[in-house]
PDB file of C-alpha atoms in Angstrom:
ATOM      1  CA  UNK A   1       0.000   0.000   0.000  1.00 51.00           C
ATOM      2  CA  UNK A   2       2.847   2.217   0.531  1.00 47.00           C
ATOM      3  CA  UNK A   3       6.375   2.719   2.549  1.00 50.00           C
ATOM      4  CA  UNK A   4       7.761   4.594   5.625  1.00 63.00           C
ATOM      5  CA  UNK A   5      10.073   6.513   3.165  1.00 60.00           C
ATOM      6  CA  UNK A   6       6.687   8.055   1.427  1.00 75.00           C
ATOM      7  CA  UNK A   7       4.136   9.162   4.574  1.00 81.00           C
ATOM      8  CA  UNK A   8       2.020  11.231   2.545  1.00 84.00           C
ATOM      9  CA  UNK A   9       1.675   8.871  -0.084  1.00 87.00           C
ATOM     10  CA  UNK A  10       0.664   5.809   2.155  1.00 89.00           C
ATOM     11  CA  UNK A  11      -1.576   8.038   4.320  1.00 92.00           C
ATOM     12  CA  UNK A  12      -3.721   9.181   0.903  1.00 91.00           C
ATOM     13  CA  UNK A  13      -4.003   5.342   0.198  1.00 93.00           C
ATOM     14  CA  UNK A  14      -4.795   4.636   3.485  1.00 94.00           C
ATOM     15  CA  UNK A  15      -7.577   7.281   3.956  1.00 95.00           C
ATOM     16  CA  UNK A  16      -8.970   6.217   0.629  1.00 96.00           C
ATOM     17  CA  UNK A  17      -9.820   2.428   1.250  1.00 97.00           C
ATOM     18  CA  UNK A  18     -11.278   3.136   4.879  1.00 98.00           C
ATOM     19  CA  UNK A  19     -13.456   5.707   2.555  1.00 97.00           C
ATOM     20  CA  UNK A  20     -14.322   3.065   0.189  1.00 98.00           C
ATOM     21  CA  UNK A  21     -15.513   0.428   3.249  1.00 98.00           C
ATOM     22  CA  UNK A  22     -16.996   3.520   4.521  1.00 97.00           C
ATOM     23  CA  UNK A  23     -19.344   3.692   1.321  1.00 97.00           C
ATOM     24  CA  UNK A  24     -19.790   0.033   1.310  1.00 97.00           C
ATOM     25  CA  UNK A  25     -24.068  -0.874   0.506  1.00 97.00           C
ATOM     26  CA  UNK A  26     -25.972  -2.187   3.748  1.00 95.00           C
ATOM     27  CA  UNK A  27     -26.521  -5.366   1.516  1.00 97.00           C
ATOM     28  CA  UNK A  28     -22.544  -6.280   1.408  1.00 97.00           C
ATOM     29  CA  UNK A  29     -22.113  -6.694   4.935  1.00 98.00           C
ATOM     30  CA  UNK A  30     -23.767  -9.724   7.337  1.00 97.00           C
ATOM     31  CA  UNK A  31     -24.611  -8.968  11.124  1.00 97.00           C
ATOM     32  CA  UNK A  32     -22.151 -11.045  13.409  1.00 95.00           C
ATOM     33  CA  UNK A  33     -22.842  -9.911  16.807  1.00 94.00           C
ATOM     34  CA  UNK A  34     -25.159  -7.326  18.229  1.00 95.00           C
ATOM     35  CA  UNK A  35     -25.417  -6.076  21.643  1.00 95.00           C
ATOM     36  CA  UNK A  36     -27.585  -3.118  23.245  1.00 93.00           C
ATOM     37  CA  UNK A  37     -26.084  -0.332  21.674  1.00 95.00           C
ATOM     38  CA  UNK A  38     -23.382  -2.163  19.440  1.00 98.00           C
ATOM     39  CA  UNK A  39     -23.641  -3.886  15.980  1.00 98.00           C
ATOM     40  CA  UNK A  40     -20.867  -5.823  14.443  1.00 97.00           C
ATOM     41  CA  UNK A  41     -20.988  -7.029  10.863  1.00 97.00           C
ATOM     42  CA  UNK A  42     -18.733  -8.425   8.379  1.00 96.00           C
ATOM     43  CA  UNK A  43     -17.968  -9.019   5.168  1.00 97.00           C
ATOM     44  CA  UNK A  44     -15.149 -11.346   3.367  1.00 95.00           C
ATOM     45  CA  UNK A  45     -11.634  -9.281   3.139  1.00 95.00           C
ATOM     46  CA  UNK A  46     -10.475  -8.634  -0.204  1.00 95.00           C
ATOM     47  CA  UNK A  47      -7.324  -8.333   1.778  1.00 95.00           C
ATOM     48  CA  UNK A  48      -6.523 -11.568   3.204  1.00 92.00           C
ATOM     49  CA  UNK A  49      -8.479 -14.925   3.689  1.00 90.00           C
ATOM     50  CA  UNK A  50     -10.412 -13.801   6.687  1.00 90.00           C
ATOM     51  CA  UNK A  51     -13.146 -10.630   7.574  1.00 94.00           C
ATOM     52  CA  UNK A  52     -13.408  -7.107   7.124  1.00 96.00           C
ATOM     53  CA  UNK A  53     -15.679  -6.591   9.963  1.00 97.00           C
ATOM     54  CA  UNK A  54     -17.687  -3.396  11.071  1.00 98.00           C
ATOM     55  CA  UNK A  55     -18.587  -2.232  14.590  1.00 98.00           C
ATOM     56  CA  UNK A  56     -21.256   0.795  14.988  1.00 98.00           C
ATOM     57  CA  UNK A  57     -22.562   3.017  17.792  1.00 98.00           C
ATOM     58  CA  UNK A  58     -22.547   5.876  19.819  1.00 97.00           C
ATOM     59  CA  UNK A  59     -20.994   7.128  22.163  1.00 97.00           C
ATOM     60  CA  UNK A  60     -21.340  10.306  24.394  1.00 95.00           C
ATOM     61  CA  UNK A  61     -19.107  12.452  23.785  1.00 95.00           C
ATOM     62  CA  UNK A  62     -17.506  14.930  21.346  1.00 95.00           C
ATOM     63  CA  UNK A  63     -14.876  13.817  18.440  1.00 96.00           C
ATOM     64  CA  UNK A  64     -12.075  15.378  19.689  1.00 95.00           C
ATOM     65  CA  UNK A  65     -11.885  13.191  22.819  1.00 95.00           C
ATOM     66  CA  UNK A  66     -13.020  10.537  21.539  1.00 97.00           C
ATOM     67  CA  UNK A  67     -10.358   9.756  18.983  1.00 96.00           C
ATOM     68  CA  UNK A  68      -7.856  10.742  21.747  1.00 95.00           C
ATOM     69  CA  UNK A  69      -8.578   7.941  23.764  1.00 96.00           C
ATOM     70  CA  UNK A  70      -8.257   5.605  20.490  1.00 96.00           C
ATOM     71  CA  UNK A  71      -5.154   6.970  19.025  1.00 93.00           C
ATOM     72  CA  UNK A  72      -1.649   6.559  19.642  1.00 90.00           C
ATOM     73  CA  UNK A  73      -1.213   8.357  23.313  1.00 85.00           C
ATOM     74  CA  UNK A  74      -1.481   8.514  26.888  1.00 83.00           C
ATOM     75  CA  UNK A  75      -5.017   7.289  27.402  1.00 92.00           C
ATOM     76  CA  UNK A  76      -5.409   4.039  24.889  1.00 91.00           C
ATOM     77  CA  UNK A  77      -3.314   2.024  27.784  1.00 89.00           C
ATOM     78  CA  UNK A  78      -5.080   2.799  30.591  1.00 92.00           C
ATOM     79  CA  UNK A  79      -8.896   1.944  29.546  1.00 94.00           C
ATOM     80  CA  UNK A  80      -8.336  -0.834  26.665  1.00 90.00           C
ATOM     81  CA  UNK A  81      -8.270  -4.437  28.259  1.00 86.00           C
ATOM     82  CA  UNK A  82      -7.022  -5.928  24.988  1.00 84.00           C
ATOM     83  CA  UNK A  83      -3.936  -3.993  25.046  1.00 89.00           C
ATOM     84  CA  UNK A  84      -0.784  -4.933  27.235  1.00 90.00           C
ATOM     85  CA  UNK A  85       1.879  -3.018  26.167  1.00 90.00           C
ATOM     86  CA  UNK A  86       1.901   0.159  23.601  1.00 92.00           C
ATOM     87  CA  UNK A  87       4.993   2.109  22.578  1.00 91.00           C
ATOM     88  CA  UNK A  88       5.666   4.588  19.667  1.00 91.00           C
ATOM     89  CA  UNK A  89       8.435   3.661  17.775  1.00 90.00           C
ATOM     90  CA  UNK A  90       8.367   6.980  15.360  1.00 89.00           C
ATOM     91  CA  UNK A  91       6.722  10.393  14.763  1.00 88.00           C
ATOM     92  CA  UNK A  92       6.484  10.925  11.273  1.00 84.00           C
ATOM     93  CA  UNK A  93       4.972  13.996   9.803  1.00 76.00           C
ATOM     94  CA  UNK A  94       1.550  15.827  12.061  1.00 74.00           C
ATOM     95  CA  UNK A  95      -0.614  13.275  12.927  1.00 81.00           C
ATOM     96  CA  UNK A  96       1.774  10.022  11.658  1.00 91.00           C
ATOM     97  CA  UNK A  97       3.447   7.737  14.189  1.00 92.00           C
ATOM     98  CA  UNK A  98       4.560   3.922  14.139  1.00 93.00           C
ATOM     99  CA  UNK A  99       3.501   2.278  17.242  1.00 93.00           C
ATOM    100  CA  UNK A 100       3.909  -1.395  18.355  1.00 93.00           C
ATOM    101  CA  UNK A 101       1.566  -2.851  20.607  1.00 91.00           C
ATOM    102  CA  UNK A 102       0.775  -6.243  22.515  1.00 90.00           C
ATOM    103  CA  UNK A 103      -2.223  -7.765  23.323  1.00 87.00           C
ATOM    104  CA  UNK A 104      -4.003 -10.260  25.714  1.00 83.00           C
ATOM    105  CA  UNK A 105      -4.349 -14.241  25.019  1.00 79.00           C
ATOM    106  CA  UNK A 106      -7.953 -14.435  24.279  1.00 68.00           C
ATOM    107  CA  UNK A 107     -10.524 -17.622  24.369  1.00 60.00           C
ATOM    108  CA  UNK A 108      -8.590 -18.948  27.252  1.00 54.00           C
ATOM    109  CA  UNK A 109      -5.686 -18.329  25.184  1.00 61.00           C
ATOM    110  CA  UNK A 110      -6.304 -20.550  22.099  1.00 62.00           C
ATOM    111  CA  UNK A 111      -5.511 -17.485  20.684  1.00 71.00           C
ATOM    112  CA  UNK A 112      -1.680 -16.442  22.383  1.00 79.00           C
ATOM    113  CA  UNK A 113      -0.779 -12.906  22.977  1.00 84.00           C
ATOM    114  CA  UNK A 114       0.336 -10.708  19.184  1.00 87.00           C
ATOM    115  CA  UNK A 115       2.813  -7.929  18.718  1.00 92.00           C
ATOM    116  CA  UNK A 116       1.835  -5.655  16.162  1.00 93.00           C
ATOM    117  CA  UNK A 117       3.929  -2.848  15.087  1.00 94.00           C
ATOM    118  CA  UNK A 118       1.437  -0.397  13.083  1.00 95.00           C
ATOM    119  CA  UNK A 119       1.719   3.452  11.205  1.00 95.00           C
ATOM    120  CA  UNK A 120      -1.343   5.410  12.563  1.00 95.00           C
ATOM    121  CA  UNK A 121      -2.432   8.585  10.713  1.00 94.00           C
ATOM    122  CA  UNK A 122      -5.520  10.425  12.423  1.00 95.00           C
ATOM    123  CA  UNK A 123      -6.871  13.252  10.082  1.00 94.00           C
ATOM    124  CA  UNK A 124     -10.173  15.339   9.571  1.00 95.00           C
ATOM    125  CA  UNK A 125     -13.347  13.943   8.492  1.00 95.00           C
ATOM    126  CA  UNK A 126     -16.313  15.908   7.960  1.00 93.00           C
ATOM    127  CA  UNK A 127     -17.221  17.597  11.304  1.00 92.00           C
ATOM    128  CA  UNK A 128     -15.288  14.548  12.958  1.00 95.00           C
ATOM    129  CA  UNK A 129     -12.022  12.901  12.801  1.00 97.00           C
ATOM    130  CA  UNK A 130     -10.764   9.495  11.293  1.00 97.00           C
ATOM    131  CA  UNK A 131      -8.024   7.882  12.945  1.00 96.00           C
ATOM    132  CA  UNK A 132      -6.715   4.649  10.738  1.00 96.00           C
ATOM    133  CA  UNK A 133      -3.656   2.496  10.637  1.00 96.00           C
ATOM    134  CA  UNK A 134      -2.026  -0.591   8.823  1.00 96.00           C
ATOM    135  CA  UNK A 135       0.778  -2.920   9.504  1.00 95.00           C
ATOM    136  CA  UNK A 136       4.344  -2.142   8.578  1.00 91.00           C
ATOM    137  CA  UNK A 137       7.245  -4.438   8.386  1.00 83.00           C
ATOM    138  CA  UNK A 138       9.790  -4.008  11.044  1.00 74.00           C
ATOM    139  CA  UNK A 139      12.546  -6.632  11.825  1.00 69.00           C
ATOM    140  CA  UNK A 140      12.837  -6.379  15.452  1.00 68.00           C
ATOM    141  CA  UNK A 141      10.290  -8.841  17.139  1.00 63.00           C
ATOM    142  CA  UNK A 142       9.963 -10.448  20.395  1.00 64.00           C
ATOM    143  CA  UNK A 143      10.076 -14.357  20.625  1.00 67.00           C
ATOM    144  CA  UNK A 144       7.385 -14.425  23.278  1.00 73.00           C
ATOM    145  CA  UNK A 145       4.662 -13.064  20.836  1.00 80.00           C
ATOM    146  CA  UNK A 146       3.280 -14.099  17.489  1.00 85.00           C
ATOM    147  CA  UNK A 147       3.687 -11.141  15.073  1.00 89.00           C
ATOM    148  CA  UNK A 148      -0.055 -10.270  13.667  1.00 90.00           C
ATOM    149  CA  UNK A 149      -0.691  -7.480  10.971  1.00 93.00           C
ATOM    150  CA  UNK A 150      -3.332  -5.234  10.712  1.00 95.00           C
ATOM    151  CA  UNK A 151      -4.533  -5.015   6.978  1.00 97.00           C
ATOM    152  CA  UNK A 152      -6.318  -1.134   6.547  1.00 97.00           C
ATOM    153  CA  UNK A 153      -8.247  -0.440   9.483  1.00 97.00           C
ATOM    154  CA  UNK A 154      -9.891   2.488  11.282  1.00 97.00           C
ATOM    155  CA  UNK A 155     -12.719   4.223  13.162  1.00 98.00           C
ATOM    156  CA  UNK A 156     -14.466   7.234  11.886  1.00 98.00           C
ATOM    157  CA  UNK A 157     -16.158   9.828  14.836  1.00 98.00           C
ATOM    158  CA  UNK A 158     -18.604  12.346  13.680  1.00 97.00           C
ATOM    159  CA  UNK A 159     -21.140  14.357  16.113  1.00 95.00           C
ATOM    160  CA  UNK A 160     -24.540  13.222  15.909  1.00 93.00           C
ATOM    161  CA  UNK A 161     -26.927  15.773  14.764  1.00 88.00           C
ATOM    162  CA  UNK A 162     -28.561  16.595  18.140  1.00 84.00           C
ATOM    163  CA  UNK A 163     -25.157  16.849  19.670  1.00 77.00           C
ATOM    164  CA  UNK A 164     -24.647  19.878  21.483  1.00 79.00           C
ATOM    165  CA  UNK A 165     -21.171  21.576  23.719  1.00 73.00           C
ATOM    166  CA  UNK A 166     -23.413  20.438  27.070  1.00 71.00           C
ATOM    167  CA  UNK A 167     -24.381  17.074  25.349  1.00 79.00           C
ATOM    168  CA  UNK A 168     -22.115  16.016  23.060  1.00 90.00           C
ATOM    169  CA  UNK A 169     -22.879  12.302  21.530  1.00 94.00           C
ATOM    170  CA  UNK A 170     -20.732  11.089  18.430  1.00 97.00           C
ATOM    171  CA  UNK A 171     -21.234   8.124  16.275  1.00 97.00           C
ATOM    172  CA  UNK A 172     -18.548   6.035  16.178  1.00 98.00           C
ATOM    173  CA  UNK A 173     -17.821   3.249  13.323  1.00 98.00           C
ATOM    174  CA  UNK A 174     -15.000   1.458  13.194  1.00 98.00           C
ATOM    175  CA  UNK A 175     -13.278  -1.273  10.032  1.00 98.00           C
ATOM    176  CA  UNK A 176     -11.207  -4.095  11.412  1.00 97.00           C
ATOM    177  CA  UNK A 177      -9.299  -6.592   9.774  1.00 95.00           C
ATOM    178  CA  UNK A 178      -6.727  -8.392  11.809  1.00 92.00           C
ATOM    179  CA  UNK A 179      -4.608 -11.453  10.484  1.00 90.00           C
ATOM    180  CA  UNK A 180      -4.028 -12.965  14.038  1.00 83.00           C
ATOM    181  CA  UNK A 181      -1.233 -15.697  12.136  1.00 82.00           C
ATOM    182  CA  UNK A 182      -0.047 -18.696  13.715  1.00 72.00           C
ATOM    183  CA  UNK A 183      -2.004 -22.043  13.771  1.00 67.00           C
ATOM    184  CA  UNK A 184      -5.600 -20.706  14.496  1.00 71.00           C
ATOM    185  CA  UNK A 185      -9.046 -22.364  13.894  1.00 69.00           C
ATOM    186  CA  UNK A 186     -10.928 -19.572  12.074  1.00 74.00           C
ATOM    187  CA  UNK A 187     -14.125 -19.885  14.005  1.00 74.00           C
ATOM    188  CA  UNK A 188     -12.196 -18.645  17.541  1.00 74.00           C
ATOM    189  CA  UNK A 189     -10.855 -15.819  15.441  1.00 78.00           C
ATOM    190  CA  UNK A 190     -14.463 -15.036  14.293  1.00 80.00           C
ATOM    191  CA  UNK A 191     -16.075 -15.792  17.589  1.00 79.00           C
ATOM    192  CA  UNK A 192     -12.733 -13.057  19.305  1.00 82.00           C
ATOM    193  CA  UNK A 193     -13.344 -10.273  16.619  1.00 88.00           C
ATOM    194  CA  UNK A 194     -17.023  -9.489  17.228  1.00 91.00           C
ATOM    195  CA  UNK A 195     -16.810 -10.035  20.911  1.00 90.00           C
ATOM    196  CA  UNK A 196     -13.764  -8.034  21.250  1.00 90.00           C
ATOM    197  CA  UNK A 197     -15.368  -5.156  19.422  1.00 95.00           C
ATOM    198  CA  UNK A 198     -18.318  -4.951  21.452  1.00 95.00           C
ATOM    199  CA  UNK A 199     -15.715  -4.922  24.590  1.00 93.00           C
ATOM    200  CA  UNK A 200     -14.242  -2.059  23.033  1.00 95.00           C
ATOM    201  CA  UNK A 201     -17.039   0.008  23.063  1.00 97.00           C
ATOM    202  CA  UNK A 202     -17.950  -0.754  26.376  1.00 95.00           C
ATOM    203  CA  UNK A 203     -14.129  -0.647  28.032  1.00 95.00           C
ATOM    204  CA  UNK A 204     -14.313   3.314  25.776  1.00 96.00           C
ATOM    205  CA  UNK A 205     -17.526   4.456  27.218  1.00 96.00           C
ATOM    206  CA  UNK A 206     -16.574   3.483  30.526  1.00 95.00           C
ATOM    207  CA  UNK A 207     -13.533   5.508  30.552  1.00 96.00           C
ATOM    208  CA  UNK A 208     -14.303   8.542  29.432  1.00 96.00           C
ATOM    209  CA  UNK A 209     -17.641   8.344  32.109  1.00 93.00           C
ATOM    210  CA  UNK A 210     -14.974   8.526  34.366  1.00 88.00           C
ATOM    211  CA  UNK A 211     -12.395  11.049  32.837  1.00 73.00           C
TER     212      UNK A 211
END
């Protein structure tokens, strides 16, 4: 899609497929989990063999916030139960970093802790921000984790049209597609995805309640 030594280049790639999944019909994409106030769907990846899944709903708050507590910062580490370990590697041009990150064993760890070592590029998006990111090579890896890769992801945050400065609500939609790697059966990756999108939401709204 692109290379370290070209930012601006990968970032206009980048923001132009999570537009095109963004524009995806209603009819392309199947429901895989739904909760109270989440939906997760997904679709076949034209990227790799498994999912391009979607995750939709609101959250109260404005933008601004929002997408700093899902970026590349301070806050991500403190609220996200997924994530053990996040450091970033590079700051590239405004709003461009390379970040690695661990996460948890999942399904009682059939699925073993990942590195992944990502580029991140948050930008404007309509009265809202998008904040995406895709796997980069990198040499260095640690022999304790399996290394995953992201293939284009992001989450898009736009104010909801009754949000006001005293209320401010946001709808949040987010495009996922993880190859976990290693020996997996796909059904535990299918079954992790979903549920560990709808944790996300929850994990997010419960930390900026308390923020």
């Amino acid at each position: 899609m692109g290379s370290l030594q070209e930012p601006s280049a990968l970032t206009a790639r980048l923001q132009n497929t999570l537009m095109s999944y963004h524009s995806l019909d209603e009819n392309e994409w199947r429901v895989a989990k739904k909760s109270k106030d989440v939906t997760v769907w997904r679709k076949s990846s034209e990227e790799f063999h498994g999912y391009l899944y979607k995750a939709q709903g609101m959250v109260d708050d404005n933008p601004n916030r929002i997408v700093d507590y899902i970026r590349p910062g301070p806050y991500r580490l403190d609220w996200d139960s997924l994530m053990t370990a996040m450091d970033i590697i590079e700051t590239l041009d405004q709003g461009c970093c390379v970040m690695r990150y661990t996460t948890a064993g999942q399904l009682w760890n059939i699925i073993a802790p990942r590195e992944f070592i990502d580029f991140s590029y948050t930008t404007d998006y309509q009265d809202g921000l998008l904040s995406c990111g895709i796997s980069v090579e990198h040499e260095e890896q640690h022999q304790s984790y399996v290394r995953g890769f992201n293939h284009p992801c992001g989450w898009f945050c736009v104010p909801t049209p009754d949000s006001t400065t005293t209320a401010a609500q946001s709808l949040l939609t987010g495009y996922i597609q993880t190859d976990l790697r290693g020996m997996i059966p796909q059904s535990a990756v299918d079954t992790a995805m979903a549920s560990t999108l709808i944790n996300f939401y929850t994990d997010l709204r419960r930390a900026l309640k308390k923020a």
